Each structure stands twice: as structure tokens, then as C-alpha cells.
Short mmCIF file of C-alpha atoms in Angstrom, two decimals:
data_model
loop_
_atom_site.label_atom_id
_atom_site.label_comp_id
_atom_site.label_asym_id
_atom_site.label_seq_id
_atom_site.Cartn_x
_atom_site.Cartn_y
_atom_site.Cartn_z
CA MET A 1 126.25 106.55 93.00
CA ARG A 2 128.65 107.11 96.26
CA THR A 3 125.87 109.68 97.48
CA GLN A 4 122.76 107.48 96.99
CA LEU A 5 124.36 104.34 98.52
CA PRO A 6 123.88 105.61 102.01
CA LEU A 7 120.29 105.36 101.46
CA LEU A 8 119.98 101.48 101.18
CA VAL A 9 122.52 101.28 104.17
CA VAL A 10 119.63 103.05 106.13
CA ILE A 11 117.39 100.45 105.03
CA ALA A 12 119.53 97.89 106.20
CA LEU A 13 120.45 99.55 109.57
CA SER A 14 116.65 100.06 110.30
CA PHE A 15 115.94 96.30 110.19
CA ASN A 16 119.00 95.47 112.00
CA ALA A 17 118.27 97.70 114.69
CA CYS A 18 114.99 95.83 115.17
CA ALA A 19 116.29 92.27 115.38
CA PRO A 20 119.14 92.02 118.44
CA HIS A 21 122.22 90.84 117.72
CA GLY A 22 121.78 90.52 114.05
CA LEU A 23 119.31 87.83 114.52
CA VAL A 24 115.49 87.09 114.74
CA PRO A 25 113.44 84.44 116.09
CA ARG A 26 113.36 80.67 115.31
CA GLY A 27 110.83 78.81 113.52
CA ASP A 28 108.21 78.84 110.67
CA TYR A 29 107.09 82.32 109.59
CA LEU A 30 109.72 83.87 111.31
CA GLY A 31 108.56 82.62 114.86
CA GLN A 32 105.16 83.97 114.14
CA THR A 33 101.91 82.04 114.73
CA PRO A 34 99.41 82.21 111.99
CA PRO A 35 96.24 83.86 112.29
CA ALA A 36 93.47 81.76 113.26
CA PRO A 37 90.29 80.87 110.99
CA GLY A 38 88.22 83.76 111.41
CA ALA A 39 90.48 86.19 112.87
CA ASP A 40 90.96 89.66 111.90
CA ALA A 41 93.96 90.53 109.99
CA ALA A 42 97.18 90.91 112.04
CA LEU A 43 100.69 92.36 111.04
CA PHE A 44 103.02 89.96 109.82
CA ALA A 45 106.53 90.02 111.96
CA PRO A 46 106.46 93.56 113.27
CA GLY A 47 109.65 95.01 113.75
CA ILE A 48 111.05 92.56 111.12
CA VAL A 49 109.38 92.56 108.05
CA SER A 50 106.83 95.29 109.19
CA THR A 51 108.27 98.47 110.20
CA ALA A 52 107.65 102.21 109.78
CA LEU A 53 109.08 101.75 106.32
CA TYR A 54 107.01 101.19 103.33
CA THR A 55 106.86 97.64 102.89
CA ARG A 56 105.14 95.63 100.48
CA ASP A 57 105.31 92.51 98.14
CA LEU A 58 106.07 89.45 100.00
CA ALA A 59 107.44 85.88 98.59
CA MET A 60 108.50 82.83 99.86
CA THR A 61 110.71 79.91 98.97
CA PRO A 62 108.52 76.31 99.09
CA ASP A 63 110.20 75.45 102.10
CA GLY A 64 109.28 78.55 103.92
CA GLY A 65 113.14 79.07 104.46
CA GLU A 66 113.43 82.29 102.39
CA ILE A 67 111.54 85.35 102.81
CA TYR A 68 111.49 88.34 100.30
CA PHE A 69 109.88 91.50 100.13
CA GLY A 70 109.87 94.74 99.06
CA VAL A 71 110.77 98.19 100.23
CA VAL A 72 110.34 101.95 99.16
CA LEU A 73 111.64 105.17 100.10
CA GLY A 74 110.20 108.56 99.27
CA ASN A 75 107.91 108.89 96.07
CA PHE A 76 109.33 105.66 94.52
CA ASP A 77 112.59 107.45 94.52
CA TYR A 78 114.30 104.42 95.54
CA SER A 79 112.76 100.83 96.02
CA THR A 80 114.37 97.54 96.51
CA ILE A 81 113.99 93.91 97.65
CA MET A 82 115.04 92.80 100.99
CA VAL A 83 115.56 89.22 102.02
CA THR A 84 115.87 87.10 105.49
CA ARG A 85 116.77 83.58 105.53
CA ARG A 86 116.87 80.76 108.14
CA GLY A 87 119.87 79.32 109.03
CA ASP A 88 120.65 75.50 109.28
CA ASP A 89 120.27 76.38 113.28
CA GLY A 90 116.71 77.48 112.57
CA ARG A 91 117.60 81.01 113.06
CA TRP A 92 116.53 83.98 110.83
CA SER A 93 119.03 86.47 109.90
CA ALA A 94 118.18 89.94 109.98
CA PRO A 95 116.73 91.41 106.48
CA GLU A 96 119.45 92.67 104.15
CA VAL A 97 118.98 94.27 100.91
CA ALA A 98 119.24 91.26 98.21
CA PRO A 99 122.59 91.78 96.63
CA TRP A 100 121.01 91.70 93.13
CA ALA A 101 118.64 94.53 93.98
CA ALA A 102 121.36 96.78 95.67
CA ASN A 103 121.95 99.35 92.86
CA PRO A 104 119.93 102.61 93.64
CA ASP A 105 120.15 103.60 90.13
CA TRP A 106 117.03 101.34 89.55
CA LYS A 107 114.02 100.42 90.70
CA ASP A 108 113.31 96.79 91.97
CA LEU A 109 110.20 95.19 93.49
CA GLU A 110 107.56 92.47 93.48
CA PRO A 111 109.70 89.30 94.06
CA HIS A 112 107.77 85.91 93.30
CA VAL A 113 109.38 82.55 93.75
CA SER A 114 107.48 79.83 91.35
CA PRO A 115 105.99 77.24 93.28
CA ASP A 116 108.84 74.74 92.58
CA GLY A 117 111.09 77.09 93.94
CA THR A 118 113.33 77.00 91.03
CA ARG A 119 112.71 80.31 89.49
CA LEU A 120 112.43 84.02 91.41
CA PHE A 121 110.96 86.57 89.34
CA PHE A 122 110.88 90.28 90.04
CA MET A 123 110.03 93.84 88.18
CA SER A 124 113.04 95.74 87.39
CA ASP A 125 113.50 99.06 85.27
CA ARG A 126 117.17 98.26 85.24
CA PRO A 127 118.79 98.31 81.64
CA ASP A 128 119.39 95.30 79.72
CA PRO A 129 122.73 94.22 78.60
CA ALA A 130 121.67 91.55 76.43
CA ALA A 131 119.52 94.50 74.49
CA GLY A 132 122.42 96.91 74.65
CA GLU A 133 120.48 99.31 76.88
CA THR A 134 122.84 101.14 79.58
CA GLU A 135 120.09 103.43 81.21
CA PRO A 136 117.15 102.47 83.06
CA GLY A 137 114.03 102.35 81.13
CA ASP A 138 110.08 101.01 81.77
CA ALA A 139 109.61 98.35 84.20
CA ASP A 140 110.12 94.85 82.88
CA ILE A 141 109.93 91.25 84.02
CA TRP A 142 113.19 89.61 85.02
CA VAL A 143 114.12 85.90 86.29
CA MET A 144 116.64 84.39 87.91
CA GLU A 145 117.12 80.63 88.18
CA ARG A 146 118.13 78.64 91.32
CA ALA A 147 121.71 77.59 91.94
CA GLY A 148 122.61 76.09 94.70
CA ARG A 149 121.55 78.48 97.65
CA GLY A 150 121.92 81.41 95.57
CA TRP A 151 120.26 82.40 92.20
CA THR A 152 121.89 83.19 88.86
CA GLU A 153 122.05 86.64 87.26
CA PRO A 154 119.18 88.18 86.55
CA ARG A 155 118.07 88.21 82.84
CA ASN A 156 114.94 89.92 81.16
CA LEU A 157 112.29 87.51 80.00
CA GLY A 158 112.43 89.30 76.73
CA ALA A 159 109.49 89.19 74.32
CA PRO A 160 106.79 88.22 73.87
CA ILE A 161 106.20 89.02 77.45
CA CYS A 162 108.12 92.66 77.81
CA SER A 163 107.53 95.17 75.52
CA ASP A 164 107.58 98.95 75.00
CA SER A 165 104.97 98.99 77.74
CA ALA A 166 105.78 98.56 81.32
CA GLU A 167 105.25 94.79 82.65
CA TYR A 168 105.25 94.24 86.01
CA PHE A 169 103.99 91.94 89.32
CA PRO A 170 104.84 88.29 88.02
CA SER A 171 102.81 85.19 89.26
CA THR A 172 102.87 81.65 88.16
CA THR A 173 101.15 78.64 88.13
CA ARG A 174 102.70 74.90 89.05
CA ASP A 175 102.27 74.34 85.34
CA GLY A 176 104.57 77.71 84.55
CA THR A 177 101.97 79.74 83.02
CA LEU A 178 102.55 83.50 83.95
CA TYR A 179 99.90 86.32 84.90
CA PHE A 180 101.11 89.93 84.95
CA THR A 181 100.36 93.67 84.86
CA ARG A 182 100.99 95.04 81.37
CA GLU A 183 100.47 98.90 81.69
CA ASP A 184 99.50 100.95 78.51
CA ALA A 185 102.11 103.40 77.78
CA GLU A 186 99.90 106.03 76.56
CA THR A 187 96.92 105.94 79.22
CA ARG A 188 98.95 104.41 81.98
CA SER A 189 95.73 102.11 82.73
CA GLY A 190 96.73 98.54 83.86
CA GLY A 191 95.29 95.27 82.55
CA ILE A 192 95.87 91.45 83.79
CA TYR A 193 97.46 89.47 80.91
CA ARG A 194 98.21 85.59 81.09
CA SER A 195 100.81 83.68 78.95
CA ARG A 196 100.97 79.85 79.31
CA ARG A 197 104.62 78.10 79.10
CA LEU A 198 105.81 76.39 75.99
CA PRO A 199 107.56 73.14 75.88
CA ASP A 200 110.64 74.49 74.80
CA GLY A 201 110.66 76.69 77.90
CA GLY A 202 109.44 80.16 76.51
CA TYR A 203 106.27 81.64 76.51
CA ALA A 204 102.78 82.14 74.38
CA GLU A 205 101.86 85.24 73.01
CA PRO A 206 100.20 86.78 76.15
CA GLU A 207 96.06 87.39 76.49
CA ARG A 208 94.30 89.78 78.06
CA LEU A 209 91.97 88.53 80.62
CA GLY A 210 88.27 89.13 80.31
CA GLU A 211 86.07 91.89 81.84
CA ALA A 212 85.63 89.71 85.08
CA VAL A 213 89.02 90.21 85.75
CA ASN A 214 89.91 93.43 84.07
CA SER A 215 86.60 95.18 85.38
CA THR A 216 87.83 98.65 85.50
CA PRO A 217 90.79 100.46 83.84
CA ASN A 218 92.71 100.33 86.71
CA VAL A 219 93.34 96.76 87.55
CA PHE A 220 96.94 95.86 88.74
CA ASN A 221 98.98 93.30 90.33
CA ALA A 222 97.03 90.12 90.17
CA PHE A 223 98.29 87.01 92.25
CA VAL A 224 97.46 83.74 90.95
CA ASP A 225 96.77 80.42 93.03
CA PRO A 226 99.75 77.66 92.05
CA ASP A 227 96.66 75.73 90.85
CA GLU A 228 94.71 78.71 89.56
CA ARG A 229 91.67 77.92 91.75
CA PHE A 230 91.37 81.90 92.32
CA LEU A 231 92.80 85.07 91.32
CA VAL A 232 93.41 87.55 93.69
CA VAL A 233 93.12 91.37 91.72
CA PRO A 234 93.45 94.76 93.20
CA THR A 235 91.20 97.32 91.69
CA PHE A 236 90.69 100.65 91.95
CA GLY A 237 87.21 102.44 90.77
CA ARG A 238 84.43 99.85 91.83
CA ASP A 239 81.01 101.01 93.14
CA ASP A 240 81.44 98.41 95.72
CA SER A 241 84.57 99.19 96.95
CA LEU A 242 85.28 99.88 100.38
CA GLY A 243 88.26 102.19 99.74
CA ARG A 244 90.34 103.40 96.87
CA THR A 245 91.80 100.12 95.84
CA ASP A 246 90.49 96.85 97.10
CA TYR A 247 91.22 93.31 97.04
CA TYR A 248 89.22 91.22 94.86
CA VAL A 249 88.97 87.58 93.92
CA CYS A 250 87.86 85.49 90.84
CA PHE A 251 87.16 82.07 90.37
CA PRO A 252 87.28 79.73 87.26
CA ASP A 253 84.32 80.18 85.42
CA GLY A 254 84.34 76.49 84.19
CA GLU A 255 85.21 77.46 80.61
CA GLY A 256 88.93 78.61 80.99
CA GLY A 257 88.20 81.74 82.05
CA TRP A 258 87.27 83.64 85.35
CA GLU A 259 83.97 84.94 86.90
CA GLY A 260 83.42 87.54 89.43
CA PRO A 261 84.93 89.96 90.82
CA HIS A 262 84.10 89.50 94.24
CA ASN A 263 85.09 91.71 97.03
CA LEU A 264 87.25 90.34 99.81
CA GLY A 265 85.32 92.17 102.16
CA PRO A 266 86.21 94.19 105.37
CA ARG A 267 88.35 91.67 106.90
CA VAL A 268 91.08 92.57 104.21
CA ASN A 269 89.96 95.77 102.46
CA SER A 270 89.80 99.18 104.51
CA PRO A 271 88.73 103.17 103.57
CA GLY A 272 92.39 103.62 103.78
CA GLY A 273 93.49 102.41 100.59
CA LEU A 274 97.12 101.32 99.57
CA GLU A 275 95.96 97.56 99.31
CA TYR A 276 97.69 96.55 95.66
CA SER A 277 99.79 93.63 96.57
CA ALA A 278 98.81 90.12 97.58
CA SER A 279 100.27 86.86 97.80
CA LEU A 280 99.71 83.06 99.60
CA SER A 281 101.91 81.27 101.69
CA PRO A 282 103.47 78.08 100.05
CA ASP A 283 101.50 75.79 102.10
CA GLY A 284 97.86 77.73 101.20
CA ARG A 285 97.08 78.52 104.55
CA VAL A 286 97.79 82.33 104.73
CA LEU A 287 96.98 85.17 102.48
CA PHE A 288 99.44 88.05 102.82
CA PHE A 289 98.48 91.52 101.64
CA MET A 290 100.07 95.00 101.74
CA ALA A 291 97.80 97.63 103.15
CA THR A 292 97.74 100.49 105.79
CA ARG A 293 95.17 100.81 108.52
CA PRO A 294 95.10 104.03 109.92
CA ARG A 295 93.98 104.58 113.49
CA SER A 296 92.44 107.26 116.01
CA ALA A 297 95.84 109.61 116.95
CA PRO A 298 97.26 109.27 120.15
CA PHE A 299 96.85 112.95 121.14
CA GLY A 300 95.83 113.82 124.69
CA ASP A 301 94.32 117.14 125.86
CA GLU A 302 97.19 118.94 124.73
CA GLY A 303 96.81 118.12 121.08
CA MET A 304 99.78 116.98 118.64
CA THR A 305 102.93 117.29 120.10
CA ALA A 306 106.55 116.08 118.71
CA ARG A 307 106.54 113.01 120.81
CA SER A 308 102.90 111.73 119.65
CA LEU A 309 103.65 112.78 115.70
CA HIS A 310 107.11 110.58 115.87
CA GLN A 311 104.92 107.90 118.03
CA LEU A 312 102.44 107.75 115.03
CA GLN A 313 104.87 107.39 112.52
CA ALA A 314 107.00 104.95 113.78
CA GLU A 315 104.02 102.62 114.14
CA PRO A 316 103.96 99.99 111.01
CA GLY A 317 101.09 100.04 108.66
CA VAL A 318 99.79 103.26 109.78
CA SER A 319 101.69 106.14 107.98
CA ASN A 320 103.05 103.60 105.42
CA PRO A 321 101.96 100.29 104.24
CA ALA A 322 102.90 97.34 105.92
CA ILE A 323 102.46 93.42 105.49
CA TRP A 324 99.45 91.77 106.85
CA TRP A 325 98.15 88.43 107.11
CA ILE A 326 94.96 86.39 107.49
CA ASP A 327 93.78 82.80 107.31
CA ALA A 328 93.11 82.09 103.23
CA GLY A 329 89.88 80.74 104.20
CA VAL A 330 88.82 84.41 103.82
CA ILE A 331 89.32 83.95 99.99
CA ASP A 332 86.50 81.09 99.70
CA ALA A 333 84.25 83.17 102.15
CA ALA A 334 83.98 85.88 99.41
CA ARG A 335 82.18 83.45 96.95
#
């Protein structure tokens, strides 16, 4: 472990270097102005959240005062969850590795804060001490409860949510209904499931959603609106896709199910790919999504140079995915 810890230190230092004096701007959304209705998608908090690192999975507390996001190194060799907090003076802290996601021996990603702010869910392959495990296993959904300004120790959600298959990308509604992905252990195909919250605080047996949501064998990481007005579903392999994986949206069919899917279009999707993690701001105004946006390389008449290669690599959202944001009106426009 001693030889691995510096990699997480590298992550923290790269964010600190982007934030002078260890602080970032004041104000909502890390001092960023939300995109106007009809405007193109833009990088969210470039140099603070969106850096040259592989960045995904943005979540916010209901008051907007804490922002969590995932970072990946290598071919998912290391993955962790970062956090930045707004202080009492209105200033934001430089992003740091969340203390409960700092162990390099396991993979943590996909933070999600419940709409009421009382629970923080995430995906992890860490061993479950309650089950007597000592080594990382498949991906499961874990949860923490709010305790003051922090969180309780993570605990595995257990059955019937977690199983011998991989479960990940939790997303919840105001009434506690949990949406998540379950991946078949043999075929590695993914599907979106839903589990209603029971009066005793547990969960009902998960149900696999219908073909409007699970429209191909490769559907992952669905995000549900807190009031179940829509479901954003990253999907691979559809004929109407603009790239490899695109963001689609499903709407309620009036009978307890979903209709669609509808492609969110070129303002969100692109031929580039790596589009498989979306979320909504607590006020419902903004759609956040992970994406790459390859562009024309800055090569002159001399062709590729060491400087131009480093310049391209250092740009957020070009070589590695970053977090983008766009006015949430793009969702209703897809109907």
C-alpha cells in the first residue's frame, strides 16, 4: 500500500495546483454562471473540477454546498471520489480525495446524494466487513448517513439490492425509490433496475425495467429525476446513436412504466463517446454529464511537436472525459 498512496497524492496535488492558495472562487456552482437556456454545453469549473484527469460522476448536496465527483487513473487501475466544500465565508475548498474513498486497494466511484441530503450512496468493490470479507470483490452499492457536517461509516446495502452480480450507479427519488444498474456476471451486459423503499427503511425486491429503458443489452448508469419526471439513460448500440454511447431520456408512460427512449441530441451527444454518467443540479436547472469533446489538434505547418502534444493532453475533456453542463431544458426538448 505504501507504494500506491502517492498516486492519490498526485490526484490531490493536481487539483490544488489549479486552485491558487488552496482556495477556489466564491458563490454557487464554484463561482460559475449556469448555461443559459438554448446555449451550448460548456465545461463545468475548468481547472477545478474539470481538469486533464479522467473525471466523471458529479453529485451535489441539496444546499449546493458540497460537490462530489469521480476521478480515474489508468485503465481504471485507480478510482476515487473527490469533494470540495463551501466554507462559512462562501469560499470553496480545493478538491480533495474524500477520506472514506482514499484506499487505493479498492475502487470507489459514482457518488449520489439523496434529494433530502440525508444519505450519500456510491459504488465500491471494497470488502464488506459485516459479511466477513477481507479482499475486494465485485461492485456493490454502499451508503452513508449524514452525521453533522460529515457522514457515518459506509455500509453495504446488502440484499436484495446487492447480489453476486455487480451493482452500481445508484440514483434515488424523493420517496426513497432506488434506481441502479445490475450487470450480468456471465454476459457483462447491463440493465436498469428499480427498488421501492419499504416502510421499515429496507428495499423491495428489485424489478428490471421494461424495453423502453433497457432497449439494448448495453444500458448503464441511469439517473432518475427526484420526482420521476424523467430518466436519463446512457445506451450503447442503438441505430439512432450519434456515437458509441449516447444519452437518452425516457418519460413516464402514465401506467407506472416508461416510454422512449429519446436521444438527447447533438447538444449533449457527440461522435466522441465516453458519455455514460449524468446528473441533475439540486434546483433542477442544470444537467451535468460526462463526455469527451475531441477537437482539431493545434498542429502547425511543422506537424506534431512535443509542445503541441502536451498542450492537447492538458486540455480538459479532450483526451480524457470531463464534466460538462447545459440548461436542463434540453431534456424536455427531446420529447
